[in-house]
Amino acid sequence: MKPIVLALVGPTGVGKTAASLSIAQQLNAEIISMDSMQVYRGMDIGTAKPSREELATVAHHLIDVVDPHERFTTSAYRDLAFQAIEDILSRGKQPLLVGGTGLYLDAVSYEMSLGVSGADDEIRNRLRTIAAQADGKKRLHDMLASIDPQSAEKLHPNDVRRVMRALEIYETTGRSRSEQGDERRREGPYHVLVYGLSLPREQMYARINARVDAMMAAGLENEVRALLDAGVSPSVEGGAMQAIGYKEIVCALRGDISMACAVDWIKQGSRRYAKRQWTWFRHDNRTKWFDCSLFESPHALHEALLMQMQEDMATYRNGEGGAPEHKADMLA
């Protein structure tokens, strides 16, 4: 029987941090961040990292592991996550993945080859030429949508690196990344039980807008200034400073737009990102969804999550398989 790893997922701002802290304390668990931006040192406010107090309450892993000028791949995440899981299990504790990066969840869950085809310089250079044109990002995304709509739905046109990679896979193998992914989805070394938090669209968007305002009040502008002063490039394709909340502030500091406009763009980008996260996770039939709006208090939600996790872990250990999945309507 494989070791159990719990995962708590959902769109940005839905309340994963508070729920994970409550559950971790009751399950003797340690949290492994599953956030693609919280891995970077010095990027605290814009990535909504847990506070010092929260980090002191429960042990966290894979937060502040690389500098913002470094590249951090899904393969690197998987290696570090496996190390953290083994360390946690060796001490008799429960690993709890928490975050909204679906690709990281898949990397931990499945035996997947993250490089399904080798790099082809000719194809990649041609795609880069297209990307550099005025409407290049949209053209690349449209190309992907025509041959691999499932991948295109998950990827934003601005995520040029992954869009190009998906196109390169198709051109070098003759089959889409989604087709190959379906064939590779064999469970990895752990049995991952997945739980999701959701909210109705309007409530979710209102929380996101309020969170961006709170980030600005907490000093996001100064955080971006400090990163620029430290020499972190704002223009590296796929780099840390291309993240939502950072690239918009950079534009404002350059004088390209007003700071008020930057805040509006951050809110809009965050709402769109939440929609993409929901699109990714709703295709994962393992996920048992909890609509936060249906609970009278956060405590009631956390207790319901805890009870479901305990029940599912006992069921698996007794060899009875998984419980029926829960569905949720959110951001439809």
Tab-separated table of C-alpha atoms in Angstrom:
chain	number	residue	atom	x	y	z
A	1	MET	CA	0.000	0.000	0.000
A	2	LYS	CA	1.376	3.402	-1.013
A	3	PRO	CA	1.801	6.233	1.492
A	4	ILE	CA	-1.050	8.741	1.519
A	5	VAL	CA	-0.422	12.347	0.532
A	6	LEU	CA	-3.243	14.853	1.010
A	7	ALA	CA	-3.717	17.802	-1.356
A	8	LEU	CA	-5.802	20.938	-0.833
A	9	VAL	CA	-6.361	22.886	-4.051
A	10	GLY	CA	-8.479	25.705	-5.416
A	11	PRO	CA	-8.325	29.133	-7.042
A	12	THR	CA	-6.305	32.002	-5.657
A	13	GLY	CA	-7.811	33.735	-2.640
A	14	VAL	CA	-10.377	31.048	-1.813
A	15	GLY	CA	-9.050	30.365	1.692
A	16	LYS	CA	-6.613	27.482	1.295
A	17	THR	CA	-4.052	28.870	3.744
A	18	ALA	CA	-6.434	29.184	6.692
A	19	ALA	CA	-7.978	25.775	6.027
A	20	SER	CA	-4.597	24.080	5.661
A	21	LEU	CA	-3.288	25.484	8.945
A	22	SER	CA	-6.350	24.258	10.829
A	23	ILE	CA	-6.283	20.803	9.250
A	24	ALA	CA	-2.517	20.354	9.555
A	25	GLN	CA	-2.595	20.936	13.286
A	26	GLN	CA	-5.298	18.317	13.782
A	27	LEU	CA	-3.731	15.713	11.466
A	28	ASN	CA	-0.142	16.096	12.693
A	29	ALA	CA	0.683	17.214	9.157
A	30	GLU	CA	3.326	19.391	7.546
A	31	ILE	CA	2.492	21.593	4.586
A	32	ILE	CA	4.236	21.413	1.220
A	33	SER	CA	3.551	24.552	-0.789
A	34	MET	CA	2.193	23.885	-4.251
A	35	ASP	CA	2.494	27.480	-5.467
A	36	SER	CA	4.713	28.302	-8.430
A	37	MET	CA	5.612	31.760	-7.100
A	38	GLN	CA	6.033	31.165	-3.370
A	39	VAL	CA	9.241	29.263	-4.167
A	40	TYR	CA	10.959	32.635	-4.769
A	41	ARG	CA	12.741	34.506	-1.993
A	42	GLY	CA	11.829	38.157	-1.553
A	43	MET	CA	8.465	37.784	-3.272
A	44	ASP	CA	6.221	37.693	-0.244
A	45	ILE	CA	3.376	40.187	-0.557
A	46	GLY	CA	2.485	39.617	-4.199
A	47	THR	CA	2.491	35.835	-3.797
A	48	ALA	CA	0.400	35.909	-0.589
A	49	LYS	CA	2.932	33.819	1.313
A	50	PRO	CA	1.885	32.648	4.766
A	51	SER	CA	2.902	35.111	7.466
A	52	ARG	CA	5.761	34.481	9.879
A	53	GLU	CA	3.199	33.554	12.512
A	54	GLU	CA	1.516	31.090	10.189
A	55	LEU	CA	4.837	29.560	9.173
A	56	ALA	CA	5.687	29.147	12.841
A	57	THR	CA	2.370	27.429	13.582
A	58	VAL	CA	2.888	24.558	11.119
A	59	ALA	CA	6.083	23.422	9.374
A	60	HIS	CA	6.120	24.469	5.701
A	61	HIS	CA	8.228	23.190	2.813
A	62	LEU	CA	9.087	24.552	-0.672
A	63	ILE	CA	8.726	28.192	0.279
A	64	ASP	CA	11.715	30.506	-0.368
A	65	VAL	CA	13.838	27.848	-2.072
A	66	VAL	CA	15.251	29.832	-5.036
A	67	ASP	CA	16.180	33.422	-5.858
A	68	PRO	CA	13.921	35.379	-8.260
A	69	HIS	CA	16.560	35.487	-10.997
A	70	GLU	CA	16.741	31.672	-11.114
A	71	ARG	CA	14.670	29.379	-13.312
A	72	PHE	CA	12.496	26.915	-11.449
A	73	THR	CA	11.058	24.004	-13.427
A	74	THR	CA	8.262	21.552	-12.740
A	75	SER	CA	10.878	18.813	-12.676
A	76	ALA	CA	12.791	20.666	-9.956
A	77	TYR	CA	9.587	21.070	-7.998
A	78	ARG	CA	8.814	17.361	-8.224
A	79	ASP	CA	12.283	16.422	-6.986
A	80	LEU	CA	12.066	18.769	-4.002
A	81	ALA	CA	8.482	17.752	-3.244
A	82	PHE	CA	9.440	14.067	-3.190
A	83	GLN	CA	12.311	14.856	-0.817
A	84	ALA	CA	9.971	16.780	1.469
A	85	ILE	CA	7.348	14.032	1.415
A	86	GLU	CA	9.888	11.352	2.306
A	87	ASP	CA	11.275	13.522	5.109
A	88	ILE	CA	7.798	14.138	6.545
A	89	LEU	CA	6.818	10.475	6.321
A	90	SER	CA	10.075	9.384	7.953
A	91	ARG	CA	9.125	11.400	11.028
A	92	GLY	CA	5.668	9.825	11.239
A	93	LYS	CA	3.829	12.917	10.031
A	94	GLN	CA	1.280	13.478	7.268
A	95	PRO	CA	2.289	15.347	4.073
A	96	LEU	CA	-0.258	17.978	2.991
A	97	LEU	CA	0.153	19.648	-0.411
A	98	VAL	CA	-1.459	23.099	-0.525
A	99	GLY	CA	-1.722	25.433	-3.505
A	100	GLY	CA	-3.189	26.277	-6.855
A	101	THR	CA	-0.577	25.096	-9.362
A	102	GLY	CA	-2.198	22.160	-11.114
A	103	LEU	CA	0.930	21.135	-12.969
A	104	TYR	CA	2.727	20.667	-9.648
A	105	LEU	CA	-0.090	18.449	-8.371
A	106	ASP	CA	0.150	16.280	-11.485
A	107	ALA	CA	3.926	16.071	-11.147
A	108	VAL	CA	3.605	14.648	-7.642
A	109	SER	CA	0.590	12.451	-8.412
A	110	TYR	CA	1.608	10.640	-11.578
A	111	GLU	CA	4.487	8.838	-13.213
A	112	MET	CA	4.919	11.461	-15.857
A	113	SER	CA	7.728	12.281	-18.203
A	114	LEU	CA	7.931	16.047	-17.987
A	115	GLY	CA	9.905	16.168	-21.214
A	116	VAL	CA	7.835	14.036	-23.569
A	117	SER	CA	9.930	15.022	-26.550
A	118	GLY	CA	13.355	16.502	-27.060
A	119	ALA	CA	13.899	20.130	-27.910
A	120	ASP	CA	13.942	20.994	-31.599
A	121	ASP	CA	15.885	24.207	-32.197
A	122	GLU	CA	14.437	24.809	-35.674
A	123	ILE	CA	10.844	24.532	-34.453
A	124	ARG	CA	11.548	26.548	-31.317
A	125	ASN	CA	13.246	29.371	-33.231
A	126	ARG	CA	10.312	29.549	-35.655
A	127	LEU	CA	7.839	29.750	-32.778
A	128	ARG	CA	9.949	32.431	-31.069
A	129	THR	CA	9.878	34.477	-34.275
A	130	ILE	CA	6.092	34.314	-34.249
A	131	ALA	CA	5.966	35.211	-30.539
A	132	ALA	CA	8.058	38.325	-31.144
A	133	GLN	CA	5.500	39.775	-33.569
A	134	ALA	CA	2.845	42.254	-32.477
A	135	ASP	CA	0.060	39.665	-32.316
A	136	GLY	CA	2.433	36.740	-31.819
A	137	LYS	CA	1.167	35.535	-28.444
A	138	LYS	CA	-2.407	35.325	-29.679
A	139	ARG	CA	-1.325	33.602	-32.908
A	140	LEU	CA	0.595	30.946	-30.973
A	141	HIS	CA	-2.331	30.364	-28.635
A	142	ASP	CA	-4.724	30.079	-31.594
A	143	MET	CA	-2.372	27.555	-33.188
A	144	LEU	CA	-2.416	25.514	-30.003
A	145	ALA	CA	-6.205	25.711	-29.710
A	146	SER	CA	-6.552	24.249	-33.198
A	147	ILE	CA	-4.520	21.111	-32.406
A	148	ASP	CA	-4.801	20.753	-28.621
A	149	PRO	CA	-7.842	22.630	-27.261
A	150	GLN	CA	-7.509	21.033	-23.832
A	151	SER	CA	-4.020	22.419	-23.308
A	152	ALA	CA	-5.032	25.770	-24.814
A	153	GLU	CA	-7.894	26.060	-22.342
A	154	LYS	CA	-5.484	25.635	-19.447
A	155	LEU	CA	-2.801	28.034	-20.709
A	156	HIS	CA	-3.043	31.808	-20.936
A	157	PRO	CA	-1.752	33.359	-24.207
A	158	ASN	CA	0.877	35.213	-22.160
A	159	ASP	CA	2.326	31.905	-20.942
A	160	VAL	CA	4.417	31.818	-24.100
A	161	ARG	CA	6.974	29.314	-22.867
A	162	ARG	CA	4.411	26.583	-22.134
A	163	VAL	CA	2.341	27.369	-25.233
A	164	MET	CA	5.438	26.977	-27.402
A	165	ARG	CA	6.366	23.767	-25.607
A	166	ALA	CA	2.939	22.273	-26.281
A	167	LEU	CA	3.208	23.218	-29.967
A	168	GLU	CA	6.715	21.774	-30.155
A	169	ILE	CA	5.511	18.483	-28.676
A	170	TYR	CA	2.812	18.220	-31.333
A	171	GLU	CA	5.166	19.046	-34.180
A	172	THR	CA	7.868	16.614	-33.052
A	173	THR	CA	5.596	13.687	-32.145
A	174	GLY	CA	2.468	14.188	-34.257
A	175	ARG	CA	0.303	13.916	-31.130
A	176	SER	CA	-0.872	16.555	-28.688
A	177	ARG	CA	0.430	16.951	-25.163
A	178	SER	CA	-3.047	16.196	-23.812
A	179	GLU	CA	-3.205	12.883	-25.704
A	180	GLN	CA	0.185	11.863	-24.409
A	181	GLY	CA	-0.666	13.058	-20.914
A	182	ASP	CA	-3.750	10.845	-20.743
A	183	GLU	CA	-1.616	7.808	-21.523
A	184	ARG	CA	0.998	8.684	-18.901
A	185	ARG	CA	-1.381	9.141	-15.979
A	186	ARG	CA	-0.280	6.189	-13.901
A	187	GLU	CA	-0.234	6.783	-10.185
A	188	GLY	CA	3.192	7.657	-8.839
A	189	PRO	CA	4.819	6.507	-5.595
A	190	TYR	CA	2.087	8.055	-3.422
A	191	HIS	CA	-1.674	7.753	-3.175
A	192	VAL	CA	-2.807	11.375	-3.464
A	193	LEU	CA	-6.213	12.327	-2.056
A	194	VAL	CA	-7.357	15.673	-3.477
A	195	TYR	CA	-9.773	18.189	-1.933
A	196	GLY	CA	-10.834	21.501	-3.435
A	197	LEU	CA	-12.253	24.757	-2.088
A	198	SER	CA	-14.612	26.800	-4.229
A	199	LEU	CA	-16.835	29.861	-4.075
A	200	PRO	CA	-19.534	31.273	-6.362
A	201	ARG	CA	-18.033	33.512	-9.032
A	202	GLU	CA	-19.060	36.905	-7.633
A	203	GLN	CA	-17.888	36.075	-4.116
A	204	MET	CA	-14.613	34.746	-5.466
A	205	TYR	CA	-13.973	37.848	-7.549
A	206	ALA	CA	-14.860	40.169	-4.656
A	207	ARG	CA	-12.337	38.366	-2.440
A	208	ILE	CA	-9.664	38.634	-5.113
A	209	ASN	CA	-10.242	42.388	-5.536
A	210	ALA	CA	-10.072	42.919	-1.770
A	211	ARG	CA	-6.901	40.859	-1.552
A	212	VAL	CA	-5.158	42.960	-4.205
A	213	ASP	CA	-6.081	46.125	-2.294
A	214	ALA	CA	-4.643	44.547	0.857
A	215	MET	CA	-1.419	43.675	-0.989
A	216	MET	CA	-1.011	47.262	-2.111
A	217	ALA	CA	-1.637	48.501	1.434
A	218	ALA	CA	0.954	46.008	2.720
A	219	GLY	CA	3.653	47.448	0.437
A	220	LEU	CA	3.618	45.541	-2.866
A	221	GLU	CA	5.013	48.567	-4.695
A	222	ASN	CA	8.018	48.706	-2.371
A	223	GLU	CA	8.540	44.964	-2.711
A	224	VAL	CA	8.769	45.315	-6.486
A	225	ARG	CA	11.156	48.269	-6.139
A	226	ALA	CA	13.406	46.196	-3.870
A	227	LEU	CA	13.497	43.324	-6.376
A	228	LEU	CA	14.427	45.710	-9.202
A	229	ASP	CA	17.102	47.328	-7.026
A	230	ALA	CA	18.497	43.845	-6.336
A	231	GLY	CA	18.971	43.346	-10.079
A	232	VAL	CA	16.065	41.016	-10.784
A	233	SER	CA	15.219	41.434	-14.458
A	234	PRO	CA	11.589	42.310	-15.190
A	235	SER	CA	11.786	41.184	-18.807
A	236	VAL	CA	12.984	37.572	-18.714
A	237	GLU	CA	10.418	35.432	-20.528
A	238	GLY	CA	8.720	33.180	-17.995
A	239	GLY	CA	10.757	34.736	-15.180
A	240	ALA	CA	9.535	35.441	-11.673
A	241	MET	CA	8.878	39.127	-12.376
A	242	GLN	CA	6.442	38.191	-15.117
A	243	ALA	CA	4.043	37.004	-12.428
A	244	ILE	CA	0.693	38.712	-11.888
A	245	GLY	CA	1.125	41.601	-9.487
A	246	TYR	CA	4.762	42.182	-10.362
A	247	LYS	CA	4.769	42.895	-14.076
A	248	GLU	CA	1.943	45.419	-13.691
A	249	ILE	CA	3.759	47.337	-10.941
A	250	VAL	CA	6.898	47.353	-13.093
A	251	CYS	CA	4.900	48.987	-15.903
A	252	ALA	CA	3.672	51.647	-13.491
A	253	LEU	CA	7.150	52.323	-12.123
A	254	ARG	CA	8.397	52.764	-15.681
A	255	GLY	CA	5.660	55.333	-16.279
A	256	ASP	CA	3.905	53.262	-18.926
A	257	ILE	CA	0.660	53.258	-16.928
A	258	SER	CA	-0.616	54.831	-13.716
A	259	MET	CA	-0.416	52.946	-10.434
A	260	ALA	CA	-4.224	52.935	-10.273
A	261	CYS	CA	-4.311	51.304	-13.699
A	262	ALA	CA	-1.743	48.754	-12.547
A	263	VAL	CA	-3.951	47.805	-9.611
A	264	ASP	CA	-6.918	47.349	-11.944
A	265	TRP	CA	-4.798	45.152	-14.213
A	266	ILE	CA	-3.651	43.052	-11.257
A	267	LYS	CA	-7.257	42.495	-10.197
A	268	GLN	CA	-8.275	41.575	-13.730
A	269	GLY	CA	-5.289	39.265	-14.190
A	270	SER	CA	-5.914	37.594	-10.837
A	271	ARG	CA	-9.570	36.968	-11.689
A	272	ARG	CA	-8.586	35.426	-15.005
A	273	TYR	CA	-5.964	33.316	-13.288
A	274	ALA	CA	-8.567	32.023	-10.832
A	275	LYS	CA	-10.744	31.019	-13.776
A	276	ARG	CA	-7.853	29.141	-15.359
A	277	GLN	CA	-7.120	27.373	-12.074
A	278	TRP	CA	-10.739	26.292	-11.811
A	279	THR	CA	-10.648	25.058	-15.407
A	280	TRP	CA	-7.609	22.923	-14.598
A	281	PHE	CA	-8.855	21.433	-11.347
A	282	ARG	CA	-12.424	20.742	-12.451
A	283	HIS	CA	-11.062	18.221	-14.972
A	284	ASP	CA	-9.487	16.227	-12.129
A	285	ASN	CA	-12.125	13.681	-11.154
A	286	ARG	CA	-10.288	12.818	-7.947
A	287	THR	CA	-11.116	16.171	-6.389
A	288	LYS	CA	-13.807	16.382	-3.708
A	289	TRP	CA	-15.147	19.904	-3.716
A	290	PHE	CA	-16.264	22.039	-0.788
A	291	ASP	CA	-18.198	25.219	-1.578
A	292	CYS	CA	-17.109	27.610	1.183
A	293	SER	CA	-20.334	29.625	0.884
A	294	LEU	CA	-22.403	26.658	2.083
A	295	PHE	CA	-20.781	26.601	5.523
A	296	GLU	CA	-21.865	28.891	8.347
A	297	SER	CA	-18.280	29.560	9.428
A	298	PRO	CA	-14.670	28.778	8.471
A	299	HIS	CA	-14.549	26.443	11.471
A	300	ALA	CA	-17.487	24.432	10.107
A	301	LEU	CA	-15.771	24.175	6.716
A	302	HIS	CA	-12.503	23.053	8.268
A	303	GLU	CA	-14.237	20.417	10.364
A	304	ALA	CA	-16.059	19.057	7.316
A	305	LEU	CA	-12.789	18.875	5.378
A	306	LEU	CA	-11.052	17.158	8.262
A	307	MET	CA	-13.815	14.583	8.648
A	308	GLN	CA	-13.773	13.784	4.917
A	309	MET	CA	-9.991	13.421	4.851
A	310	GLN	CA	-9.983	11.128	7.861
A	311	GLU	CA	-12.762	9.027	6.367
A	312	ASP	CA	-10.997	8.700	3.018
A	313	MET	CA	-7.662	7.806	4.573
A	314	ALA	CA	-9.311	5.092	6.660
A	315	THR	CA	-11.160	3.782	3.608
A	316	TYR	CA	-7.967	3.555	1.570
A	317	ARG	CA	-6.040	1.870	4.368
A	318	ASN	CA	-8.848	-0.653	4.736
A	319	GLY	CA	-8.550	-1.462	1.030
A	320	GLU	CA	-12.018	-0.252	0.120
A	321	GLY	CA	-11.080	2.296	-2.542
A	322	GLY	CA	-12.139	5.933	-2.681
A	323	ALA	CA	-15.385	7.558	-1.653
A	324	PRO	CA	-17.727	9.141	-4.241
A	325	GLU	CA	-16.503	12.471	-5.525
A	326	HIS	CA	-18.077	15.786	-4.580
A	327	LYS	CA	-18.931	18.329	-7.255
A	328	ALA	CA	-19.133	22.099	-6.982
A	329	ASP	CA	-20.433	24.881	-9.213
A	330	MET	CA	-18.010	27.773	-9.331
A	331	LEU	CA	-16.779	30.202	-11.988
A	332	ALA	CA	-18.873	28.350	-14.578
